[in-house]
PDB file of C-alpha atoms and ligand atoms in Angstrom:
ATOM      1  CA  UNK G 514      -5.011 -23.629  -8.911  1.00  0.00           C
ATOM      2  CA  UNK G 515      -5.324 -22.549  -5.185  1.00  0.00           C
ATOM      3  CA  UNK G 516      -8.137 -23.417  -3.234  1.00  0.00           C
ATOM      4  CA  UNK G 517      -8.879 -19.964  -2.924  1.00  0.00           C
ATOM      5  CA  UNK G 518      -9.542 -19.747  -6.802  1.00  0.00           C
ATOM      6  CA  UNK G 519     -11.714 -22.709  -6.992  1.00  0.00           C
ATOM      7  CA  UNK G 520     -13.633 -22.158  -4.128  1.00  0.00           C
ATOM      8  CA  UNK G 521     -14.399 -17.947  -5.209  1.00  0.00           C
ATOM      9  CA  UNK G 522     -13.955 -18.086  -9.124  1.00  0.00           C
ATOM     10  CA  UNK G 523     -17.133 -17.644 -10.179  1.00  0.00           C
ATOM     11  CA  UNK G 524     -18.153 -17.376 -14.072  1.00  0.00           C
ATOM     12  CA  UNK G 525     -18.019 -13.790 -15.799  1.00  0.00           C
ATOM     13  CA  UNK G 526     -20.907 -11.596 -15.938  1.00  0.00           C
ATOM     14  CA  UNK G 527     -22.051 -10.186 -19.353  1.00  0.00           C
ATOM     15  CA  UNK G 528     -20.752  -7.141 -18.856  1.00  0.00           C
ATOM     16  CA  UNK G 529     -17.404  -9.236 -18.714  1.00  0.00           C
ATOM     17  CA  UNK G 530     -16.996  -8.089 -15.116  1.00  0.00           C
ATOM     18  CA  UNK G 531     -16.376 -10.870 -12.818  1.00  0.00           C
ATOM     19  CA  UNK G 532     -18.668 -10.782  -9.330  1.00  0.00           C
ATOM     20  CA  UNK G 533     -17.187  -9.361  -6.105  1.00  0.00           C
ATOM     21  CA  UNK G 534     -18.532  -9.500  -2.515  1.00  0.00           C
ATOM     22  CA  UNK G 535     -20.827  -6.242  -2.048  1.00  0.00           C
ATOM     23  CA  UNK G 536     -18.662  -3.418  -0.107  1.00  0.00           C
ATOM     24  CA  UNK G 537     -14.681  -4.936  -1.595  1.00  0.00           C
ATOM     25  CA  UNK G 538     -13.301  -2.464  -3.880  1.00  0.00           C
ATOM     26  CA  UNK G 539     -10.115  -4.945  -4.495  1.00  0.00           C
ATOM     27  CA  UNK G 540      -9.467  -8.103  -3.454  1.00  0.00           C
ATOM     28  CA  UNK G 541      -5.833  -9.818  -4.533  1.00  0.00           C
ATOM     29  CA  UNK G 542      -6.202 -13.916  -5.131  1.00  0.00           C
ATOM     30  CA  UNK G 543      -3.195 -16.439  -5.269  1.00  0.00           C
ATOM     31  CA  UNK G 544      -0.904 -13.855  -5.938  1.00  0.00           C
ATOM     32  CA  UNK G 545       2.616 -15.492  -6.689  1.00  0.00           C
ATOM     33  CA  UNK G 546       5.426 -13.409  -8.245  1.00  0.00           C
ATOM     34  CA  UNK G 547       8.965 -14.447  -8.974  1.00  0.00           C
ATOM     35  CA  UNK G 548      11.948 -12.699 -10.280  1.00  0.00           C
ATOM     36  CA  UNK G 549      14.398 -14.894 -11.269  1.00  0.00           C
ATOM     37  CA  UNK G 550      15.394 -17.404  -8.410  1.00  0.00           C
ATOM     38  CA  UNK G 551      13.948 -14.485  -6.504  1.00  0.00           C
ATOM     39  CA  UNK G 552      10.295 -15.747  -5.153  1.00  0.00           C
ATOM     40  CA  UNK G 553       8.741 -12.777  -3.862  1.00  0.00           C
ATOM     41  CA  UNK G 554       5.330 -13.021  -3.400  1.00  0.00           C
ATOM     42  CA  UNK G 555       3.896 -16.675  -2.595  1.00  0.00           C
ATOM     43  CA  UNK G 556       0.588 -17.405  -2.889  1.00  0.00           C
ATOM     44  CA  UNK G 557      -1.092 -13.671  -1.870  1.00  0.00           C
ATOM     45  CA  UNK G 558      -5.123 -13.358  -0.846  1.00  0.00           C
ATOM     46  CA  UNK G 559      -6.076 -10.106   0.538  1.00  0.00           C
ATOM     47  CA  UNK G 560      -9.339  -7.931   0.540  1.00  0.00           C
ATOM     48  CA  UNK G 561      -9.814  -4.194   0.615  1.00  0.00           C
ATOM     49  CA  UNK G 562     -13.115  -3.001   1.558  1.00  0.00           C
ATOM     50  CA  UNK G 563     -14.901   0.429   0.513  1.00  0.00           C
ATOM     51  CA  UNK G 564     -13.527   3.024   2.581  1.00  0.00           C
ATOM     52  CA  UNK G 565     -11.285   1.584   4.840  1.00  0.00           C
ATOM     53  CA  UNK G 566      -7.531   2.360   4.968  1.00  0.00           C
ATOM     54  CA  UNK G 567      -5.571  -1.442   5.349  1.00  0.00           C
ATOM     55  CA  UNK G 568      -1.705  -0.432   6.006  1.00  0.00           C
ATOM     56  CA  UNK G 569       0.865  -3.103   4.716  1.00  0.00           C
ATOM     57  CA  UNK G 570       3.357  -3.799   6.882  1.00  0.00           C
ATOM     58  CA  UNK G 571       6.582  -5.819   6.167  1.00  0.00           C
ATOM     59  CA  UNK G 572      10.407  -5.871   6.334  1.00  0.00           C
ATOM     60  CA  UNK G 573      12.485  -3.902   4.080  1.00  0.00           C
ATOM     61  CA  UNK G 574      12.629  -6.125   0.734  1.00  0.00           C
ATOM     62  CA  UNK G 575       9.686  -8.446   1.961  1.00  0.00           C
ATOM     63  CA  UNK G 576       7.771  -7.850  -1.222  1.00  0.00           C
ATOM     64  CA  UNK G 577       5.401  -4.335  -0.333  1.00  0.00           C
ATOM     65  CA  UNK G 578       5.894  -2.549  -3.208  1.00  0.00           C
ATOM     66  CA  UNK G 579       5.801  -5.372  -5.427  1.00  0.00           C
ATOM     67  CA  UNK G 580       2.315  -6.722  -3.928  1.00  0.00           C
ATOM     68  CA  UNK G 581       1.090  -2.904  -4.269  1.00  0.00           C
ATOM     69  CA  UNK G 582       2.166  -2.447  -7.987  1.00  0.00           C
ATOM     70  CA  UNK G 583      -0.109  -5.693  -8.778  1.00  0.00           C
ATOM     71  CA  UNK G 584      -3.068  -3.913  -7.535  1.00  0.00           C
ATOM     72  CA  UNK G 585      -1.945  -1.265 -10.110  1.00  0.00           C
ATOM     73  CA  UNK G 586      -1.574  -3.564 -12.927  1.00  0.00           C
ATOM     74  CA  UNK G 587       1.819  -2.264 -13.195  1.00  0.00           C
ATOM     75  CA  UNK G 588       3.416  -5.988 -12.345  1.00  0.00           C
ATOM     76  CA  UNK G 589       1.473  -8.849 -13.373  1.00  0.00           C
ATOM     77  CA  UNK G 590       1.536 -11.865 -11.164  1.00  0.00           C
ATOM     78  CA  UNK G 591       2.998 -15.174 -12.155  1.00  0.00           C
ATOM     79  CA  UNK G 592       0.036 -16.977 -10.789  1.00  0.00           C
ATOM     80  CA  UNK G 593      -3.291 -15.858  -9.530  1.00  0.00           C
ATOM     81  CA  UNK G 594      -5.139 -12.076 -10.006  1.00  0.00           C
ATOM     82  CA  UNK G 595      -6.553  -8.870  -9.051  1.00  0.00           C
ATOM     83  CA  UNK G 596     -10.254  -7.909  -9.226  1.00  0.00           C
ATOM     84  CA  UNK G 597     -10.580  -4.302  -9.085  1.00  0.00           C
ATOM     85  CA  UNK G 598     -14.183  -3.595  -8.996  1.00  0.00           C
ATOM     86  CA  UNK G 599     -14.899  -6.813 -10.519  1.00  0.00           C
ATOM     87  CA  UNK G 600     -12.264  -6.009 -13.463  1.00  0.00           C
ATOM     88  CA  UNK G 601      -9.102  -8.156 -13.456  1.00  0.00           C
ATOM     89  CA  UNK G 602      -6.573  -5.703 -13.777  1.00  0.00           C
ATOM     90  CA  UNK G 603      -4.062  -8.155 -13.792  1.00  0.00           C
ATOM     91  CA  UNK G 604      -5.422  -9.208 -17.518  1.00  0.00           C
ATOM     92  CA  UNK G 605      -5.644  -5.745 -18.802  1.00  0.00           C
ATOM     93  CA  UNK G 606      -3.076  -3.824 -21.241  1.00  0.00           C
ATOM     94  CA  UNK G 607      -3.136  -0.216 -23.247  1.00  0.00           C
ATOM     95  CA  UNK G 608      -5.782   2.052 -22.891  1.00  0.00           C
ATOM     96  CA  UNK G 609      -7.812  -0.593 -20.898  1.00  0.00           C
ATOM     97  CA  UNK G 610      -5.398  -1.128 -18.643  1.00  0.00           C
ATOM     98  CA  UNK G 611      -5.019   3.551 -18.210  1.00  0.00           C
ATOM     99  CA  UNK G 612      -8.724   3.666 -17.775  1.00  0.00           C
ATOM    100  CA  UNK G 613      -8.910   1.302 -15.120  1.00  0.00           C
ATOM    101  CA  UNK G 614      -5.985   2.753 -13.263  1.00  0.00           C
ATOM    102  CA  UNK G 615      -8.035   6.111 -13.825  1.00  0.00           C
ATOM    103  CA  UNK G 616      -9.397   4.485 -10.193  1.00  0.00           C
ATOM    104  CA  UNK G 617      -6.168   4.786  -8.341  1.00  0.00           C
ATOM    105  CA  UNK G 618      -4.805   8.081  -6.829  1.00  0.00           C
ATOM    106  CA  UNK G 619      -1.487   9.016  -8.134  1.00  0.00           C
ATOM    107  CA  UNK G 620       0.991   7.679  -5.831  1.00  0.00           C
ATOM    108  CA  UNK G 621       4.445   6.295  -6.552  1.00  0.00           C
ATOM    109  CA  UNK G 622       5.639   9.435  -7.533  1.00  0.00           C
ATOM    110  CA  UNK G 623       3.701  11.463  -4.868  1.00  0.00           C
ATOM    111  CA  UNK G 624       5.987  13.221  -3.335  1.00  0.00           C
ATOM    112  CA  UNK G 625       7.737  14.157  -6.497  1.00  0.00           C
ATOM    113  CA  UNK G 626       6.743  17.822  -7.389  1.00  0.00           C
ATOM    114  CA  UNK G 627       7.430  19.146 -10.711  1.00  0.00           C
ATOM    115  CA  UNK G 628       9.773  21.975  -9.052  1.00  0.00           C
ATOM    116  CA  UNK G 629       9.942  24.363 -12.045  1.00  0.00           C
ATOM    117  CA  UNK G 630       6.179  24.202 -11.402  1.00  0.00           C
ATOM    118  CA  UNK G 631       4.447  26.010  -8.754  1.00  0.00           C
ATOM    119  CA  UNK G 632       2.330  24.630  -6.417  1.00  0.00           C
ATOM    120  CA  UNK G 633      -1.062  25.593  -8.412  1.00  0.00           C
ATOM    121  CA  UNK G 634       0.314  23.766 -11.473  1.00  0.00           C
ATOM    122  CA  UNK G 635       1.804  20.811  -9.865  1.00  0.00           C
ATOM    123  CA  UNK G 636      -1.638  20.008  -8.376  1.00  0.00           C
ATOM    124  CA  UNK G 637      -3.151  20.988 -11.803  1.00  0.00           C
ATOM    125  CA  UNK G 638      -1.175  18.511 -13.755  1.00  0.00           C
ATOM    126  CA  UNK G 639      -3.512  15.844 -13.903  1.00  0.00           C
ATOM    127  CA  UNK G 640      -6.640  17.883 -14.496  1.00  0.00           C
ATOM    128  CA  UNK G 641      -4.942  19.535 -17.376  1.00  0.00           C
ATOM    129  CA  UNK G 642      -3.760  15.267 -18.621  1.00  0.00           C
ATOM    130  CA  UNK G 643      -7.277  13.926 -17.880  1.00  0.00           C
ATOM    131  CA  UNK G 644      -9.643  16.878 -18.396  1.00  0.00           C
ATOM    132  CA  UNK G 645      -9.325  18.748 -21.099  1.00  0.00           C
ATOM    133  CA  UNK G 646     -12.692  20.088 -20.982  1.00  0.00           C
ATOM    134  CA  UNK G 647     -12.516  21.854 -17.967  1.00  0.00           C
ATOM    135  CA  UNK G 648     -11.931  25.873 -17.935  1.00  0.00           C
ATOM    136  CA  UNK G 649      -8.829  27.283 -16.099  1.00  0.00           C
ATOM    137  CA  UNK G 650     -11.581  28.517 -13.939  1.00  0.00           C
ATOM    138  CA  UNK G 651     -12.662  25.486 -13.053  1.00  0.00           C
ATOM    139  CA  UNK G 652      -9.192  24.137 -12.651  1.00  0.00           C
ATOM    140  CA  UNK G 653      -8.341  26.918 -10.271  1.00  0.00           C
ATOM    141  CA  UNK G 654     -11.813  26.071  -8.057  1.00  0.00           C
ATOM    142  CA  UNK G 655     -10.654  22.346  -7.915  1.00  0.00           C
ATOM    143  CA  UNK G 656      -7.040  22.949  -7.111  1.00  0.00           C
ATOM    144  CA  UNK G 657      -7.812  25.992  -4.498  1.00  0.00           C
ATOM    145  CA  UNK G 658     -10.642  22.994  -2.985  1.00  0.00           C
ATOM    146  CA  UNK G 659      -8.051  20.440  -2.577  1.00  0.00           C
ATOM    147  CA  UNK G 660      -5.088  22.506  -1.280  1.00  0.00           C
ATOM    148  CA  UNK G 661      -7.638  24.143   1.465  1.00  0.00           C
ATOM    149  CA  UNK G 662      -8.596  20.372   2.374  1.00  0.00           C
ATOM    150  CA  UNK G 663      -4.382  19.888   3.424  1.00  0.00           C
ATOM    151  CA  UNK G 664      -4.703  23.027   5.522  1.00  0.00           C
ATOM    152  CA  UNK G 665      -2.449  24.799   2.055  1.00  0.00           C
ATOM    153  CA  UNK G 666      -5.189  27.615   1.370  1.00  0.00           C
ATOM    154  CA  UNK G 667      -3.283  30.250  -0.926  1.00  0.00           C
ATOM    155  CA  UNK G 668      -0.298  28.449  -1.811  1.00  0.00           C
ATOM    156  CA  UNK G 669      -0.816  28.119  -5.636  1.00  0.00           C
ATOM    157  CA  UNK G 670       1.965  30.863  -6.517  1.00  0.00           C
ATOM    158  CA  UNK G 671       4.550  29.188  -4.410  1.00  0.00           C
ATOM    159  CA  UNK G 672       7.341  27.026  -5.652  1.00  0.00           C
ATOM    160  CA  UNK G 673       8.302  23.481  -4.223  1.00  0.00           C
ATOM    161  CA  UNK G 674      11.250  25.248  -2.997  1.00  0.00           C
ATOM    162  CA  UNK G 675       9.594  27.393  -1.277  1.00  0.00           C
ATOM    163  CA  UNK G 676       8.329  24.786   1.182  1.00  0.00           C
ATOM    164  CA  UNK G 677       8.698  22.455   3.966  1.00  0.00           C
ATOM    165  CA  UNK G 678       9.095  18.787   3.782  1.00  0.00           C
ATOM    166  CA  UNK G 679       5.872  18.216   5.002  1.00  0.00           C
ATOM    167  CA  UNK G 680       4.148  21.005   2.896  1.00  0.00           C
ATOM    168  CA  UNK G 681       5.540  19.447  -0.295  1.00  0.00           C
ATOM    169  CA  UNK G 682       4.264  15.874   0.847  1.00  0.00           C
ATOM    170  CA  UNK G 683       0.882  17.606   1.473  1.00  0.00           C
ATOM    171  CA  UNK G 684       0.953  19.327  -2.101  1.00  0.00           C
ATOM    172  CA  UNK G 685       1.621  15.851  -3.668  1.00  0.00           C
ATOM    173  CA  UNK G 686      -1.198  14.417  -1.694  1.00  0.00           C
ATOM    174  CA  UNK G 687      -3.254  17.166  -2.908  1.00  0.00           C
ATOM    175  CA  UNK G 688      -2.558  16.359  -6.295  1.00  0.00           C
ATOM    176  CA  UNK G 689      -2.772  12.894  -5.817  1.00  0.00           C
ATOM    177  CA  UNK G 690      -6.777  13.239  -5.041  1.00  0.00           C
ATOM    178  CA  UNK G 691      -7.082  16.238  -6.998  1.00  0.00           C
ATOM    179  CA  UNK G 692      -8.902  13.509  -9.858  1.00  0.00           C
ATOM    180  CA  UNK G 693     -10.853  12.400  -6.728  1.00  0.00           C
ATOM    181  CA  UNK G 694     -10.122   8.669  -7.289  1.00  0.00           C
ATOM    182  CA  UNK G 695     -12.011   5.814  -5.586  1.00  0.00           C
ATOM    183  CA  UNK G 696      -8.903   4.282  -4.568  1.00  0.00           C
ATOM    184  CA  UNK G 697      -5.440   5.684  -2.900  1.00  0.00           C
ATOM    185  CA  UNK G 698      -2.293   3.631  -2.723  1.00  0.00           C
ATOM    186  CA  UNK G 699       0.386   5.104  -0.791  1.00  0.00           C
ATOM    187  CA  UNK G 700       3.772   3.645  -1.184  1.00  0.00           C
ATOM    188  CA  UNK G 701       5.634   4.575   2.268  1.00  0.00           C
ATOM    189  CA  UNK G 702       4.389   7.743   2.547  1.00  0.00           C
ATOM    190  CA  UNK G 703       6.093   8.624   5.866  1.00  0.00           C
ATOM    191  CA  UNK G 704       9.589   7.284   5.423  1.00  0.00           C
ATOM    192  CA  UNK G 705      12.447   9.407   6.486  1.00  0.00           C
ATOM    193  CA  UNK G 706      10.156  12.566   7.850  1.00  0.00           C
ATOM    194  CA  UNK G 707      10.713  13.394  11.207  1.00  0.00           C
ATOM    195  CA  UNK G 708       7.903  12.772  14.033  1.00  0.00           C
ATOM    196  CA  UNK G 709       5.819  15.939  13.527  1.00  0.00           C
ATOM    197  CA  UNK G 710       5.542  15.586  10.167  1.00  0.00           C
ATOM    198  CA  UNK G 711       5.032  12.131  10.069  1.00  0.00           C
ATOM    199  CA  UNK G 712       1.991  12.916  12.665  1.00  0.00           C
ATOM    200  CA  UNK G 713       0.617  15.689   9.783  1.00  0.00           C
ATOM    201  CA  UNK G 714       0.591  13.341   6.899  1.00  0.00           C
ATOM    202  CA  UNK G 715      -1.171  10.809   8.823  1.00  0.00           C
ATOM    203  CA  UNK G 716      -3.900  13.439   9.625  1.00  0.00           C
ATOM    204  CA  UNK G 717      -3.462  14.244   5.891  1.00  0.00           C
ATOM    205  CA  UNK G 718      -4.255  10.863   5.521  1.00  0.00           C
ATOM    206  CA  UNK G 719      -7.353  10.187   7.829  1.00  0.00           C
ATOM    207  CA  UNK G 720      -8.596  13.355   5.938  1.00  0.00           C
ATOM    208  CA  UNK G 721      -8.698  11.810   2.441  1.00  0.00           C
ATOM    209  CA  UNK G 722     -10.502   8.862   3.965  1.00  0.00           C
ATOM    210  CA  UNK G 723     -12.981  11.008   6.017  1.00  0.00           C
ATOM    211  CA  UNK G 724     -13.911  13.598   3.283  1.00  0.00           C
ATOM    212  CA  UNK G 725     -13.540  11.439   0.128  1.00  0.00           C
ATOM    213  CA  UNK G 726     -14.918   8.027   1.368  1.00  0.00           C
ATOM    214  CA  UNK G 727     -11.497   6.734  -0.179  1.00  0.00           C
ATOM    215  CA  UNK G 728     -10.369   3.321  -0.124  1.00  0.00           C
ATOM    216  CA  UNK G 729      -6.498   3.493   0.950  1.00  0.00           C
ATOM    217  CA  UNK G 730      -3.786   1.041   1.244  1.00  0.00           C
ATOM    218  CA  UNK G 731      -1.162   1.894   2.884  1.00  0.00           C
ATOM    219  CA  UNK G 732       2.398   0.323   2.672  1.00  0.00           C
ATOM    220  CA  UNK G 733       4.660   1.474   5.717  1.00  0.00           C
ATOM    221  CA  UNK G 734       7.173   0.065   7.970  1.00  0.00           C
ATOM    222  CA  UNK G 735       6.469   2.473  10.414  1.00  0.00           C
ATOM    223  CA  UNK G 736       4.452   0.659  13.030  1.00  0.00           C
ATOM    224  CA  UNK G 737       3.310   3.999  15.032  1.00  0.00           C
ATOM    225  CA  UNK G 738       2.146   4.988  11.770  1.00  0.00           C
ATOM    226  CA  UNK G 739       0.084   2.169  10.929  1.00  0.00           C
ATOM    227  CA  UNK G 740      -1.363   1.822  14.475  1.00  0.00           C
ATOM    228  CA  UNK G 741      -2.759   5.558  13.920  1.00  0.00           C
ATOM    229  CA  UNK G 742      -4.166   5.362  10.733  1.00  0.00           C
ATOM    230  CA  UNK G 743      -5.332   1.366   9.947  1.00  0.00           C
ATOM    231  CA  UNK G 744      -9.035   0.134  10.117  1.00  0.00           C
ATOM    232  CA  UNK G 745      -6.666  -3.289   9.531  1.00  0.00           C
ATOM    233  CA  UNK G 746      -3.367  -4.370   8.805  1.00  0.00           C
ATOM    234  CA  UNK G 747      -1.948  -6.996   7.032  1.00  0.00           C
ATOM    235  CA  UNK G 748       1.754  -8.737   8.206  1.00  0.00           C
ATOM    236  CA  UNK G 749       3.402  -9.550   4.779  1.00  0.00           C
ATOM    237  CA  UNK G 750       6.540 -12.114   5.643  1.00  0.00           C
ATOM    238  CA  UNK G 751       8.216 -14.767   3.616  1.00  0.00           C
ATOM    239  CA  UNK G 752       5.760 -13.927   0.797  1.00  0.00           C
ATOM    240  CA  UNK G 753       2.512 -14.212   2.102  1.00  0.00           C
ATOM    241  CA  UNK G 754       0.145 -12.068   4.077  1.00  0.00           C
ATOM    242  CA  UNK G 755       0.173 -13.975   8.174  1.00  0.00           C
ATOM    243  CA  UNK G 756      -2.182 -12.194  10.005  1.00  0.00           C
ATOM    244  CA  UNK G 757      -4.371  -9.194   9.064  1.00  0.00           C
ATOM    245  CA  UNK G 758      -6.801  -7.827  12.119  1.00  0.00           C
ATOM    246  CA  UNK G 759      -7.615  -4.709  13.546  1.00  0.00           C
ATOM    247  CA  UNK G 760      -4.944  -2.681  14.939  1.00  0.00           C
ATOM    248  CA  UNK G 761      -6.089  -3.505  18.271  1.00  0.00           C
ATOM    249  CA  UNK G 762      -5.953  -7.482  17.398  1.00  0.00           C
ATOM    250  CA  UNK G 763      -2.789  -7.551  15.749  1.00  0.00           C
ATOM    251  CA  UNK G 764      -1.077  -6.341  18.944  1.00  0.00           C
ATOM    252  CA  UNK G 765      -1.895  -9.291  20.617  1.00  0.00           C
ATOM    253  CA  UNK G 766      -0.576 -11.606  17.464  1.00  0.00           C
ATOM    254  CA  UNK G 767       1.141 -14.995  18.485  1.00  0.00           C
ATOM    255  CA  UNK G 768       2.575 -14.611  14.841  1.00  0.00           C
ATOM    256  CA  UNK G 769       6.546 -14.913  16.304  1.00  0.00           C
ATOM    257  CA  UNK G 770       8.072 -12.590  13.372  1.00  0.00           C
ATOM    258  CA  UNK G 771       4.924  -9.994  14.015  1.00  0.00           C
ATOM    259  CA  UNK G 772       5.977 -10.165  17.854  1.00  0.00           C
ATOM    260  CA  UNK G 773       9.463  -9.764  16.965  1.00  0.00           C
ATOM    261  CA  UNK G 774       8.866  -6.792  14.270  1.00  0.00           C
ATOM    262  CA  UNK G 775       6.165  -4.818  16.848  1.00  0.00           C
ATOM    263  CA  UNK G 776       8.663  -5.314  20.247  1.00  0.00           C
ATOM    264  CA  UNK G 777      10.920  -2.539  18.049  1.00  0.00           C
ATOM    265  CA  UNK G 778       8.221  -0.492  18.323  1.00  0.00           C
ATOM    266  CA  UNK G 779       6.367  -1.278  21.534  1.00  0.00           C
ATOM    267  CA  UNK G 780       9.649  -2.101  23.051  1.00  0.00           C
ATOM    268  CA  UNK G 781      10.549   1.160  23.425  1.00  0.00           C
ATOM    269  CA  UNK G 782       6.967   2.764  24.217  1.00  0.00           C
TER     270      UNK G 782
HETATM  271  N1  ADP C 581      11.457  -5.075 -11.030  1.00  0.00           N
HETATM  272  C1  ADP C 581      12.141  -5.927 -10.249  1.00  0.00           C
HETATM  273  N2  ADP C 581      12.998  -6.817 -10.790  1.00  0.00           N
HETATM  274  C2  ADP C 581      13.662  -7.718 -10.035  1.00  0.00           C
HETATM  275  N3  ADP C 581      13.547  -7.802  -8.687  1.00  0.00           N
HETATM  276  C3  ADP C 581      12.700  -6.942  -8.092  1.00  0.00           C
HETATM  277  C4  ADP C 581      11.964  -5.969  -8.829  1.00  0.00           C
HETATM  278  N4  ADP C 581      11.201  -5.254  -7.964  1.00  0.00           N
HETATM  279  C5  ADP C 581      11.461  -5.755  -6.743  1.00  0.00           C
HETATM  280  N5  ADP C 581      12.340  -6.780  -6.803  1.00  0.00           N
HETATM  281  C6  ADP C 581      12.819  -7.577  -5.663  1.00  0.00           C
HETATM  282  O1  ADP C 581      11.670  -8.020  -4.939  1.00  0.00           O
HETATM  283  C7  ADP C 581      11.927  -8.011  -3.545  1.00  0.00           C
HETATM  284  C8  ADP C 581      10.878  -7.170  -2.841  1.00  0.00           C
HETATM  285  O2  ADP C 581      11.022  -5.826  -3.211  1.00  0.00           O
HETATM  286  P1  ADP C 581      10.063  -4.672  -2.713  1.00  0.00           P
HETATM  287  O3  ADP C 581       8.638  -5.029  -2.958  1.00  0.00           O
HETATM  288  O4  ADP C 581      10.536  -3.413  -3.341  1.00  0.00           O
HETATM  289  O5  ADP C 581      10.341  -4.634  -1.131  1.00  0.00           O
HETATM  290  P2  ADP C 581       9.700  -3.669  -0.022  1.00  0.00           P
HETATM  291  O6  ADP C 581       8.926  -4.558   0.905  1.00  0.00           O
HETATM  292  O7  ADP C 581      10.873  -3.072   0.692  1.00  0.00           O
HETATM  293  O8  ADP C 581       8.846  -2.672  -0.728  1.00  0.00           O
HETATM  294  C9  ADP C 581      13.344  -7.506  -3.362  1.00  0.00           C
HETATM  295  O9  ADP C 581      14.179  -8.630  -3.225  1.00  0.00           O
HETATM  296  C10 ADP C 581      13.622  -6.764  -4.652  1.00  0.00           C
HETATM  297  O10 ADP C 581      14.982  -6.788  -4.965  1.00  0.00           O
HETATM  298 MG1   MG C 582       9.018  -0.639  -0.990  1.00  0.00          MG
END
């Protein structure tokens, strides 16, 4: 056991929900996760506070998506576990497990719209999964509320086709907070969009935060990105998370990989 573990575990309440620090919404301890030979993650603490956005930053293959499906419950770590509102999702299966992730925004598949679907639908899909009881008028107010909040007013009729590569990231953001979830993981949201739209999700981004009091992580490897939209960030190399500051901390790190991995950004700024 870590001395992270031993020095934080503390016994279950009755409810069976383990005690968290007032104001974390998740916090990540010991994580270790190997695939084979293949030791990913080594030994992972992190904390995510109530409405803050923390962006995870990280070479290609360093272990981001892996680290970000544990806070899912979609991996289950070797060693340690997740608390996610004082529930270790890392324990959970079945319908437990759904309810629980019932907190998360929609995200791996965010920017995958149905495109047989129009844009009303798409962003109607997981009212129509998750609440049955609501009228299609009711649908239509909630949909027509979260496409206006993108800057999409009046788009419901359209087709994915029909729209830009940053529209149809917006419309998957929409529906990804159309369930209005506590939490909002985005899994390189940004990659391969060009500047200006990269600039609109980020907005896109801030906007969720601002207007939803969502708690967002973040996973990028776009370092202009992260500096724009991070309360903190988090370094993850060789497995484990080596710094994790302010935006405006982390780009004085000593950390010699960080210094490396920022110069290709700042380098050239
Ligand atoms: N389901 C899996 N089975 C085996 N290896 C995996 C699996 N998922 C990821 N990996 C490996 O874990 C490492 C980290 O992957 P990943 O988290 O996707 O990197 P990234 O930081 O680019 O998101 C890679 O070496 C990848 O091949
Ligand atoms: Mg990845």
């Amino acid at each position: 056991m870590s001395d992270v573990e031993t020095e934080t575990r503390a016994p279950p309440a009755p409810d069976g929900l383990e005690t968290m620090p007032d104001g974390l919404v998740i916090r990540a301890q010991g994580i270790h996760k190997r695939f084979g030979d293949n030791h990913v993650l080594r030994g992972i603490s992190i904390d995510f506070p109530k409405g803050t956005t923390t962006v995870i930053l990280g070479g290609s293959g360093s272990g981001k998506s892996v680290l970000m499906k544990h806070l899912i419950g979609l991996l289950k770590p070797d060693e340690g576990r997740v608390l996610v509102e004082g529930i270790n999702i890392s324990q959970l299966s079945g319908t437990a497990l759904t309810k629980a992730r019932m907190k998360f925004g929609m995200v791996f598949q965010w920017a995958a719209l149905f495109d047989s679907m129009s844009v009303g639908d798409n962003v109607a899909f997981p009212l129509r999964e998750h609440h049955r009881e609501l009228s299609e008028k009711e649908i239509a107010e909630r949909v027509a509320e979260k496409l206006a909040l993108f800057g999409l007013e009046g788009t419901e009729a359209k087709f994915p086709a029909d729209l830009s590569g940053g529209m149809r990231k917006r419309v998957g953001l929409a529906r990804a907070i159309v369930l209005e979830p506590e939490i909002v993981l985005y899994d390189e949201p940004t990659t391969g969009l060009d500047p200006i739209t990269t600039e609109y999700v980020d907005e896109m981004i801030l906007r969720a935060k601002e207007k939803l009091q969502v708690t967002s992580v973040v996973i990028s490897h776009d370092i202009g990105s992260a500096f724009n939209i991070a309360d903190s960030i988090a370094f993850l190399y060789e497995g484990k998370i080596v710094e994790h500051k302010p935006p405006s901390e982390l780009r004085h790190s000593e950390h010699p990989e960080l210094k490396k991995f920022l110069s290709t950004w700042f380098g050239r700024n």
